[in-house]
CSV table of C-alpha atoms in Angstrom, one decimal:
chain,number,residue,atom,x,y,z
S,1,UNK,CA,-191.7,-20.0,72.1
S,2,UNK,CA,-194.3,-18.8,74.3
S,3,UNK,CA,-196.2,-15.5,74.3
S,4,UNK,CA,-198.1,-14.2,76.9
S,5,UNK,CA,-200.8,-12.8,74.9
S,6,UNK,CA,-201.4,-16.7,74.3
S,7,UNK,CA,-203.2,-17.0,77.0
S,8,UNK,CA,-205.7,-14.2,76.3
S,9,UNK,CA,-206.5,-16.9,73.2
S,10,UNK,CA,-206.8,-19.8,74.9
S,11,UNK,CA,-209.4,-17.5,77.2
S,12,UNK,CA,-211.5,-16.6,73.8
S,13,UNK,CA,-211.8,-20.4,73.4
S,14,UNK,CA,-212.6,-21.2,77.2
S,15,UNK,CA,-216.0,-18.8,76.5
S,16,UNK,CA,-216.6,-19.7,72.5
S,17,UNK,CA,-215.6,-23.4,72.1
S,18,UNK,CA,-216.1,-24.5,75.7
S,19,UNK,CA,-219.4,-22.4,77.7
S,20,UNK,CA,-221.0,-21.2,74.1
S,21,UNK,CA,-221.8,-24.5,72.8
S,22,UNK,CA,-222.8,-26.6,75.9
S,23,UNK,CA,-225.0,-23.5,77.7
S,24,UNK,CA,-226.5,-21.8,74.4
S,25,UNK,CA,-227.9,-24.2,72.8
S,26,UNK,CA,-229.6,-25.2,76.4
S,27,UNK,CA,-230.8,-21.4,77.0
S,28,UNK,CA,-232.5,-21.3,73.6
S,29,UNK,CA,-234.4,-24.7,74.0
S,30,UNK,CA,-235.4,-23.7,77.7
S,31,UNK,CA,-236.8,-20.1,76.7
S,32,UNK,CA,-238.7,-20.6,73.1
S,33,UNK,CA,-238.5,-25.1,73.4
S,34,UNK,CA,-237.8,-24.9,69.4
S,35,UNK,CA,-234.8,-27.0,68.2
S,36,UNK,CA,-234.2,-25.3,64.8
S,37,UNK,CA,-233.5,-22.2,66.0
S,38,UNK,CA,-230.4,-23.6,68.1
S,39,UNK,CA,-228.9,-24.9,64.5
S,40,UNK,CA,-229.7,-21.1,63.0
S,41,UNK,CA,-227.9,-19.8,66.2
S,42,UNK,CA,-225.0,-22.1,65.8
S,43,UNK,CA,-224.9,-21.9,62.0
S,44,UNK,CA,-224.4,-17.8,62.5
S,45,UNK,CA,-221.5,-18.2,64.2
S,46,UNK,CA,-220.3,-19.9,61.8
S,47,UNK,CA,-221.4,-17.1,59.3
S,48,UNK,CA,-219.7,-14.6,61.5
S,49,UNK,CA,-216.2,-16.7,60.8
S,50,UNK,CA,-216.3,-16.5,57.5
S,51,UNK,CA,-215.5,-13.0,57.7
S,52,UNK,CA,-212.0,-13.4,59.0
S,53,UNK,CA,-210.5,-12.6,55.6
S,54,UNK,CA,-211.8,-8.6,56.4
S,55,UNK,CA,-210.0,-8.6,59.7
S,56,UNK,CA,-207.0,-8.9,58.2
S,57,UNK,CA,-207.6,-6.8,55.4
S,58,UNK,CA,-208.4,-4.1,57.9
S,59,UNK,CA,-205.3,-5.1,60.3
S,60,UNK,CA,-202.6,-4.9,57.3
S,61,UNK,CA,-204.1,-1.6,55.9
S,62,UNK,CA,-204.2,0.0,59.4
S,63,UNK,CA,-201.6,-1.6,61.3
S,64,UNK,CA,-204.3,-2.3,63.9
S,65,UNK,CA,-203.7,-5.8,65.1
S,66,UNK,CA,-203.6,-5.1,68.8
S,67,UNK,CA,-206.8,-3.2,68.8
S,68,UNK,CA,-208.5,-5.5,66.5
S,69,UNK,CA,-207.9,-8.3,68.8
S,70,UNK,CA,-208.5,-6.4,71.7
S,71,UNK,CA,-212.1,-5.8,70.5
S,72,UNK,CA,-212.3,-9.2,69.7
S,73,UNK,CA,-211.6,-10.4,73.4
S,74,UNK,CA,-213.4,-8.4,74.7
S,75,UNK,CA,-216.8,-8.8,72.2
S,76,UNK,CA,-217.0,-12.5,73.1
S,77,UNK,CA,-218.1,-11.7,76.8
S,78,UNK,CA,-220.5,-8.7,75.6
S,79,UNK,CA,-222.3,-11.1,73.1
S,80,UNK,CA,-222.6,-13.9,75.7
S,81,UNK,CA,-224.0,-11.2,77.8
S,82,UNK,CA,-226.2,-9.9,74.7
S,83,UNK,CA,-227.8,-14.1,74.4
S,84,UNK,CA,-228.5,-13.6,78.2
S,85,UNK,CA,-230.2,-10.0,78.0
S,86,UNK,CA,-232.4,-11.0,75.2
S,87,UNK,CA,-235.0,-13.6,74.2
S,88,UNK,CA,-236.2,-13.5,70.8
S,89,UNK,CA,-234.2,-15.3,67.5
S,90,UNK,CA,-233.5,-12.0,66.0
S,91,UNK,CA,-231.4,-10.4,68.3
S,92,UNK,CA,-229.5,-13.9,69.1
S,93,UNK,CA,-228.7,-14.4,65.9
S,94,UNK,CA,-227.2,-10.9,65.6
S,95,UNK,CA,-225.2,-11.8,68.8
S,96,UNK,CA,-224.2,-15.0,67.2
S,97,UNK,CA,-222.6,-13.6,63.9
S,98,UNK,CA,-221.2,-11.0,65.8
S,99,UNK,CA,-219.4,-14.3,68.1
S,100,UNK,CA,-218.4,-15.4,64.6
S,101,UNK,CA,-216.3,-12.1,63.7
S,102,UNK,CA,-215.0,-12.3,66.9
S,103,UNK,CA,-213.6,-15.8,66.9
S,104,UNK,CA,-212.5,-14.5,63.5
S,105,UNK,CA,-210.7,-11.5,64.2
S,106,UNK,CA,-208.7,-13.8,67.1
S,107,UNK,CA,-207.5,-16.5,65.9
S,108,UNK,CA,-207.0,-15.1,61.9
S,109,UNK,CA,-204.9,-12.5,63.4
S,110,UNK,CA,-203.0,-14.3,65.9
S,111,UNK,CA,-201.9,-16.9,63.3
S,112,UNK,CA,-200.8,-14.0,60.8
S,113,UNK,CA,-198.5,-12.6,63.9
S,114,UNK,CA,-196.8,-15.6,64.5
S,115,UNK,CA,-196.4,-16.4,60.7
S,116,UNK,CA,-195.1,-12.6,60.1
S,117,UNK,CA,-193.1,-11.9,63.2
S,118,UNK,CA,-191.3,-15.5,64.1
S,119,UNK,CA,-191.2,-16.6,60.2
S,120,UNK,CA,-188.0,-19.1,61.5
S,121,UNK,CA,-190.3,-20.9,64.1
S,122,UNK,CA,-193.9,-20.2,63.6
S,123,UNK,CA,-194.6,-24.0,63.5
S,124,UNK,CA,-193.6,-24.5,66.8
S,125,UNK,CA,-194.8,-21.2,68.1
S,126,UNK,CA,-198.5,-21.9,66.0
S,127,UNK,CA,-198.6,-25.7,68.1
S,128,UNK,CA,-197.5,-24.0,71.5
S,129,UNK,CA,-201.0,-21.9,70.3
S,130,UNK,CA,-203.1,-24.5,69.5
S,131,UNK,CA,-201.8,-26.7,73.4
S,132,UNK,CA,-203.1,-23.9,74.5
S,133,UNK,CA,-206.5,-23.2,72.9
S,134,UNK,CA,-206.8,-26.9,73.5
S,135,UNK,CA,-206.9,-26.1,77.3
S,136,UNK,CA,-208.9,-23.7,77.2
S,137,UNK,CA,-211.8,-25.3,75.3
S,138,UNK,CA,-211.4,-28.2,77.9
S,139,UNK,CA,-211.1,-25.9,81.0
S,140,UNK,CA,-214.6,-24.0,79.7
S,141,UNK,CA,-216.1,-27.3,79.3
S,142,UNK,CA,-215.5,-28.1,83.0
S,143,UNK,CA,-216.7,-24.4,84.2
S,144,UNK,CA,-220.1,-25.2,81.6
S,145,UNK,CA,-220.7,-28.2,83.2
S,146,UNK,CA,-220.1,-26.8,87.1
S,147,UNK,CA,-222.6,-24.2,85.9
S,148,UNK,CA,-225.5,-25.8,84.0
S,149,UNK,CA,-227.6,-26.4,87.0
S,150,UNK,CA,-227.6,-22.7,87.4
S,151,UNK,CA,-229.3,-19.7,85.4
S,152,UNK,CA,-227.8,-18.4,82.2
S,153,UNK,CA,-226.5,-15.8,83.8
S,154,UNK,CA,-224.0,-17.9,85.7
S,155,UNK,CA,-222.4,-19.1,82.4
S,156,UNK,CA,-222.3,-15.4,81.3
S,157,UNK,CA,-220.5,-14.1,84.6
S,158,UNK,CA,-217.7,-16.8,83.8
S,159,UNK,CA,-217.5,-15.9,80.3
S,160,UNK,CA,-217.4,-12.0,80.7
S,161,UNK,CA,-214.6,-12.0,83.5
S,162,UNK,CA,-212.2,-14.7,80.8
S,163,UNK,CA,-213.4,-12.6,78.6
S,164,UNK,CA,-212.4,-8.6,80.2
S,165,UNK,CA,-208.9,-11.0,80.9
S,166,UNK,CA,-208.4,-11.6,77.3
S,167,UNK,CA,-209.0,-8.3,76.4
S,168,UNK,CA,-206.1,-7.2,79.0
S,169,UNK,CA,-203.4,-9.6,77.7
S,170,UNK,CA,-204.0,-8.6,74.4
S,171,UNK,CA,-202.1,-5.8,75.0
S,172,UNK,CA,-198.7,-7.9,75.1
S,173,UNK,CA,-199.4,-8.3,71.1
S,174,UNK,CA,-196.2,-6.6,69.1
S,175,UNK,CA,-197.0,-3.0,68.1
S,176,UNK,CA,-195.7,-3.5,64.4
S,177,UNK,CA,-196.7,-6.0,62.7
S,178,UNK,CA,-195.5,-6.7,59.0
S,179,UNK,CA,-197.3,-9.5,57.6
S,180,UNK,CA,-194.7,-11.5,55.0
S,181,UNK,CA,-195.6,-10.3,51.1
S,182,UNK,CA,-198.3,-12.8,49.0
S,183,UNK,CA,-195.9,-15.1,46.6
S,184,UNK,CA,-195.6,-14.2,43.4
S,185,UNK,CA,-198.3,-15.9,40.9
S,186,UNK,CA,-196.5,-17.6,37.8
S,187,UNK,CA,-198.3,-16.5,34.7
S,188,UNK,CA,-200.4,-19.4,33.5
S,189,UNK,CA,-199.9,-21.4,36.9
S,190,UNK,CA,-202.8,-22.9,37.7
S,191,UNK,CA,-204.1,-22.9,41.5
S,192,UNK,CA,-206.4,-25.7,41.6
S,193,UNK,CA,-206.4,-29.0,41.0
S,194,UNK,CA,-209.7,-31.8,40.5
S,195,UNK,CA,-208.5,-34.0,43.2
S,196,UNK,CA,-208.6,-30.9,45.6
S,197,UNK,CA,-211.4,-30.1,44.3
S,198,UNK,CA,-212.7,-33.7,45.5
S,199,UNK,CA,-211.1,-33.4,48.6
S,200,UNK,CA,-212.7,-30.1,49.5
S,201,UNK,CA,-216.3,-32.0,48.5
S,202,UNK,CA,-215.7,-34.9,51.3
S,203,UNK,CA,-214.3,-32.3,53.3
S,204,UNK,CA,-217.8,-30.1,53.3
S,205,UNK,CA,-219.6,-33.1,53.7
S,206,UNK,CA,-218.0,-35.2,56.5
S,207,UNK,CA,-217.8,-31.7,58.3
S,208,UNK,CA,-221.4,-30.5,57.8
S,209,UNK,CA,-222.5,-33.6,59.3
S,210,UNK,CA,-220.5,-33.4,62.5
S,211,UNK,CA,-220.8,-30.4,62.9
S,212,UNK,CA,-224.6,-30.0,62.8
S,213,UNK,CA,-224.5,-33.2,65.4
S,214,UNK,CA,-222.0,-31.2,67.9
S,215,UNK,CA,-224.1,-28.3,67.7
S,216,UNK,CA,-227.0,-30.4,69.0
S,217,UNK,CA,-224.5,-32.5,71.3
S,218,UNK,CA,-225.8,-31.4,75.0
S,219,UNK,CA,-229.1,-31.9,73.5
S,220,UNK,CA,-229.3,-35.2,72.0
S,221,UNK,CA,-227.4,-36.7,75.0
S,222,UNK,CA,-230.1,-35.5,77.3
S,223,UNK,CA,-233.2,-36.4,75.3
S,224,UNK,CA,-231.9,-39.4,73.7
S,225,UNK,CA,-229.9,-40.9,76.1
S,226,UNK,CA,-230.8,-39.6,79.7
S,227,UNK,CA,-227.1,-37.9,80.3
S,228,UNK,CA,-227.1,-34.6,82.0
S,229,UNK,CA,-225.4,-31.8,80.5
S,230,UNK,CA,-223.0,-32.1,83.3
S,231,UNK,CA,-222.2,-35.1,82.2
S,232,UNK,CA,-221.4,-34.4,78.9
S,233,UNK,CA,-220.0,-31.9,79.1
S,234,UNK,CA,-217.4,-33.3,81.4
S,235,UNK,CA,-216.8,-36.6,78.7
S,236,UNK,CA,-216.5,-34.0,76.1
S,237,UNK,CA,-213.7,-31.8,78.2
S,238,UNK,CA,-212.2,-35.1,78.9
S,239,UNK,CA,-211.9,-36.5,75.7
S,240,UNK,CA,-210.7,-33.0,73.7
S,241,UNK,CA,-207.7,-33.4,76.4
S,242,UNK,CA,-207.3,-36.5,75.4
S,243,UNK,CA,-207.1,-36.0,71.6
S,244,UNK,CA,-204.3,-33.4,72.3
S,245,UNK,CA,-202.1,-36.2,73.0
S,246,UNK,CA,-202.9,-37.9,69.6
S,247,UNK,CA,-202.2,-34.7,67.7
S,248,UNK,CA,-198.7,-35.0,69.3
S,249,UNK,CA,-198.1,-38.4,67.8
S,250,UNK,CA,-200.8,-38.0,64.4
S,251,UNK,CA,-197.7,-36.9,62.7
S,252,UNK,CA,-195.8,-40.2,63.1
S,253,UNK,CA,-199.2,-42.1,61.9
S,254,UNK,CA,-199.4,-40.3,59.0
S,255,UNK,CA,-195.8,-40.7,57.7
S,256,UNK,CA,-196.9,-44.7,58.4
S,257,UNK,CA,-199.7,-45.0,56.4
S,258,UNK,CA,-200.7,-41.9,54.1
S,259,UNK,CA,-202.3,-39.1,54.5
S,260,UNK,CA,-205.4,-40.4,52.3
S,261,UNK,CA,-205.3,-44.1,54.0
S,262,UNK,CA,-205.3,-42.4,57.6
S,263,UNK,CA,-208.4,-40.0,56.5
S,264,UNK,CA,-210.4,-42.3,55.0
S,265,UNK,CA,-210.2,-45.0,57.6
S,266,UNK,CA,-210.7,-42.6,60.3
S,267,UNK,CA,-213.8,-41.1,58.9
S,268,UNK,CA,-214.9,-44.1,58.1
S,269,UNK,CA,-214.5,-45.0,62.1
S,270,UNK,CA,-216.4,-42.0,62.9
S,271,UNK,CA,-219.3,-43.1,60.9
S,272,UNK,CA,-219.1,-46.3,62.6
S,273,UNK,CA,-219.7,-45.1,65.7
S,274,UNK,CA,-222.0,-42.4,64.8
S,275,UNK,CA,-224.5,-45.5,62.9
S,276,UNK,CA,-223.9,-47.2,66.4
S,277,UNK,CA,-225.0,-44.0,68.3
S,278,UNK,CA,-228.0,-44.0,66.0
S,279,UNK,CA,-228.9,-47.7,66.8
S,280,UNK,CA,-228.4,-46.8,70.3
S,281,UNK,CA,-230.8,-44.3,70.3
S,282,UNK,CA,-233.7,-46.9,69.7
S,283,UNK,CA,-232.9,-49.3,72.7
S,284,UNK,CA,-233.8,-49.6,75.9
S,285,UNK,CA,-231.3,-50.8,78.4
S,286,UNK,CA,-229.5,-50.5,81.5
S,287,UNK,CA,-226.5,-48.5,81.2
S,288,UNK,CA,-226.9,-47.2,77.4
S,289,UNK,CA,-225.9,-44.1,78.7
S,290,UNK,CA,-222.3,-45.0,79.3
S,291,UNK,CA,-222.1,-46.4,75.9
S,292,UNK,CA,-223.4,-43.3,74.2
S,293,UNK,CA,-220.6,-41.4,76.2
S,294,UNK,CA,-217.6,-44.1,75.2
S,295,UNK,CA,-219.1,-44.1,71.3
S,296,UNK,CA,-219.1,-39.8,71.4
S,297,UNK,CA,-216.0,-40.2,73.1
S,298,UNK,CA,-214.5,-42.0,70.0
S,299,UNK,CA,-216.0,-39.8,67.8
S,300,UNK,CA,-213.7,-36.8,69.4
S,301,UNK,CA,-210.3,-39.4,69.8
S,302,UNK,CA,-210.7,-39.6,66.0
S,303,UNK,CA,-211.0,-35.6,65.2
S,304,UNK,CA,-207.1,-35.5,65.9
S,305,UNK,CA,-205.6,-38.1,62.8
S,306,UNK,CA,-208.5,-36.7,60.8
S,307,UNK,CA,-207.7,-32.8,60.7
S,308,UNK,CA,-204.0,-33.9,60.6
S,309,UNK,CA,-204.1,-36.1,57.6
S,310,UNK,CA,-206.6,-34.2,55.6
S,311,UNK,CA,-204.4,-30.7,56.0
S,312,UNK,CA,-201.6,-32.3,54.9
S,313,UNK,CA,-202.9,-33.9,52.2
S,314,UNK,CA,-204.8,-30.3,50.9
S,315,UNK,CA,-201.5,-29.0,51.2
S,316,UNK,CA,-199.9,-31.8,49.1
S,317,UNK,CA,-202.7,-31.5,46.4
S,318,UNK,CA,-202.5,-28.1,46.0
S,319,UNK,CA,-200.8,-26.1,43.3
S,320,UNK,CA,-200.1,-23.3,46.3
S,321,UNK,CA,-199.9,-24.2,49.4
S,322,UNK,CA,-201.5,-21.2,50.7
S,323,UNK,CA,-204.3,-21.0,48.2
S,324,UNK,CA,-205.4,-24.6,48.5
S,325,UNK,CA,-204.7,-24.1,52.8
S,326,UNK,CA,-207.3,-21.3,52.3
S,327,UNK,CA,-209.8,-23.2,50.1
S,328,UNK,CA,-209.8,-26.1,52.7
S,329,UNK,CA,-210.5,-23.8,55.7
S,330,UNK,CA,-213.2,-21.9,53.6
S,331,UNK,CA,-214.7,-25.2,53.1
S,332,UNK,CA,-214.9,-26.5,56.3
S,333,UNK,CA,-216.1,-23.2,57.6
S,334,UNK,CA,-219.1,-22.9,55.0
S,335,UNK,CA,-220.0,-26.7,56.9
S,336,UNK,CA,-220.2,-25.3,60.0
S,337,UNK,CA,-222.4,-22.8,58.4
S,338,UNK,CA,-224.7,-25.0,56.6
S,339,UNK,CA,-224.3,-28.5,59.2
S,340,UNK,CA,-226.5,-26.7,62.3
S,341,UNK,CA,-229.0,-25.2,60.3
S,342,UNK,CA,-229.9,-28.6,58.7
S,343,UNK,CA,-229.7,-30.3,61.9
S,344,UNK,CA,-232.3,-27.9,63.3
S,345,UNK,CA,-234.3,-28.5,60.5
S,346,UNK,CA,-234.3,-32.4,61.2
S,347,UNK,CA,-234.3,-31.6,65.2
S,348,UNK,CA,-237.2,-29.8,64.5
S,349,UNK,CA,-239.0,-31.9,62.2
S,350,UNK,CA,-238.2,-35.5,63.2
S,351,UNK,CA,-236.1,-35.5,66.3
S,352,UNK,CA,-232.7,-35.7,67.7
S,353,UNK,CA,-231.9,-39.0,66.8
S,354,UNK,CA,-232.3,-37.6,63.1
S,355,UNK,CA,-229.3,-35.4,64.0
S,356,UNK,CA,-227.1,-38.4,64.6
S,357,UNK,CA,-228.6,-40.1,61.6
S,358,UNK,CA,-227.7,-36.9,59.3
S,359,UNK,CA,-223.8,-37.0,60.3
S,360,UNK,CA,-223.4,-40.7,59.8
S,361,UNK,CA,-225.4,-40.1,56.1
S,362,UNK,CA,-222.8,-37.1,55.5
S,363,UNK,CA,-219.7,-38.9,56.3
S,364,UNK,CA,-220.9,-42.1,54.1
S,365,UNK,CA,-221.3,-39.8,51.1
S,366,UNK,CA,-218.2,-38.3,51.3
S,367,UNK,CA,-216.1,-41.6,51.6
S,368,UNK,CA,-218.1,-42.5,48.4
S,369,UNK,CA,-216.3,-39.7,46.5
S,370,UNK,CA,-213.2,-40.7,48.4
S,371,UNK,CA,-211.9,-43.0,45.7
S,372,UNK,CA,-211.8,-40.1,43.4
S,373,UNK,CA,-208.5,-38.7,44.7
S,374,UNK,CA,-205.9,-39.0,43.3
S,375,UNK,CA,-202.6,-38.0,44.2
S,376,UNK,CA,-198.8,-38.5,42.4
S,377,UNK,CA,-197.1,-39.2,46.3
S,378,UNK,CA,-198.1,-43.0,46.8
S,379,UNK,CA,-200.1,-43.0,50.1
């Protein structure tokens, strides 16, 4: 079940999802002190995924998987390196998109492997994967907040040697790689359906919304609420390795109550505590700190029967499975696009608590539209 070239993507996600978001977003405040431009940073990574659909355009027609996500391992540590060596918005936003692709090119490509060469097993094989990126976000959360007190470049060092011993393990990837052929379309079969199409809506929304609050998330817990980015960042390593736990037993949840149930409720717990964040923000009291971490740390516990629930329930509503699978991650990547720069725009104008307020408003709207799908599997 286990491949060793695994580990060189748990390593990609020890720099992009663990030191990236808890040190850039600090770097950029502490060299030009404007908020927005951390949610344009943030938001071009998430331009830069969008892309992955070229990687593996390029990887079929050439046959160049290893060496695509070679350079990809290896391009995470030289763009960290490229936020360090520069200082102006320009050239970190061309460092973030180029992030972007690379988070693209790995993890688009090392799904299509496991899918193409272990076609028998690739479920177990894909959740083996995503243990594994797991750890590796929570174990580059810990080295972010060991490393925060220092300079930048401290963060960068950590990041570039992960990153060179990505690169290295990459070359354990198969040499041939024959990605299974695209089903045949039926003629006249139709590949999408309105209550996907609604689904997809609250899917933008509620992810926008977080999203654009996670981007800002070192940020608002040390302006709003006193909590070092130390701090936060070891809650936030904490409760990801907690939420791996819940993944384990999501499925079991869902079969309980419905895919559609489950979402809703959760989302609708994860505006609870984000309008309880926002009231937070506004007092004055002893300890509030702790509370702002157990209130974020529910927020995370929650991500888990969320992303479970609403994939299976994209896959259930689609006509194709694949086709509606793609639309859903095309939507939720095009949040985390849009989410940060809006953010930034509110940082900017109105503050951080306006952050929190923004993904609480997101999430309400989309359980509004909620009601609107409708599925034949009674849930």
């Amino acid at each position: 079940m286990f491949s060793p070239w695994f580990i060189s993507c748990a390593l990609v996600a020890l720099t992009t999802t663990g030191i990236v978001p808890i040190l850039v977003p600090l770097e950029i405040v502490a060299v030009q002190g404007n908020p927005a431009n951390v949610g344009l940073v943030m938001a071009t990574i998430g331009a830069g995924m969008l892309t992955s659909p070229l990687w593996a355009a390029l990887a079929a027609r050439y046959s160049c998987y290893r060496q695509l996500m070679f350079l990809g391992s290896a391009g995470v540590g030289l763009c960290l390196w490229g936020f360090d060596a520069c200082s102006d918005l320009p050239h970190w936003l061309v460092c973030a998109f180029l992030t972007g692709c690379c988070v693209a090119t790995t993890f688009t490509l090392a799904n299509i492997i496991l899918v193409s060469l272990y076609p028998q097993d690739a479920d177990e094989r894909i959740s083996w994967l995503q243990t594994l990126v797991t750890a590796g976000t929570v174990l580059g959360l810990v080295v972010a907040g060991a490393v925060e007190h220092l300079p930048f470049g401290a963060g960068v060092w950590a990041g570039g040697i992960t990153s060179a011993l990505a690169a290295a393990l990459t070359w354990s990837v198969p040499a041939q790689v024959v990605p299974p052929p695209p089903p045949q379309k039926v003629s006249g079969a139709p590949s999408w359906s309105r209550p996907l199409g609604v689904l997809l809506l609250l899917w933008f929304l509620s992810n926008a919304g977080v999203s654009g609050y996670t981007a800002y998330y070192p940020l608002v817990m040390k302006v709003e609420f006193a909590v070092d980015p130390a701090t936060a960042s070891y809650v936030l390593a904490g409760a990801s390795a907690l939420s791996t736990l819940i993944f384990a037993g999501a499925g079991r949840v869902v079969r309980k109550l419905g895919y559609s149930r489950l979402m809703i409720a959760s989302l609708a717990g994860r505006m609870l505590a984000l309008i309880s964040l926002s009231v937070l923000s506004y007092q004055e009291f002893p300890g509030r700190e702790y509370l702002a971490l157990a209130l974020f740390t529910i927020i995370t516990l929650l991500w888990p029967l969320i992303s479970v629930s609403a994939t299976l329930l994209a896959s259930e509503l689609a006509f194709s499975k694949s086709r509606g699978l793609g639309y859903f991650d095309g939507a939720a990547a095009l949040a985390h696009l849009v989410g940060p720069a809006a953010a930034g725009l509110l940082a900017n104008a109105l503050g951080y608590e306006s952050v929190i307020v923004f993904a609480a408003a997101s999430i309400a709207v989309s359980l509004l539209v909620s009601p609107l799908i409708v599925t034949t599997r009674a849930t």
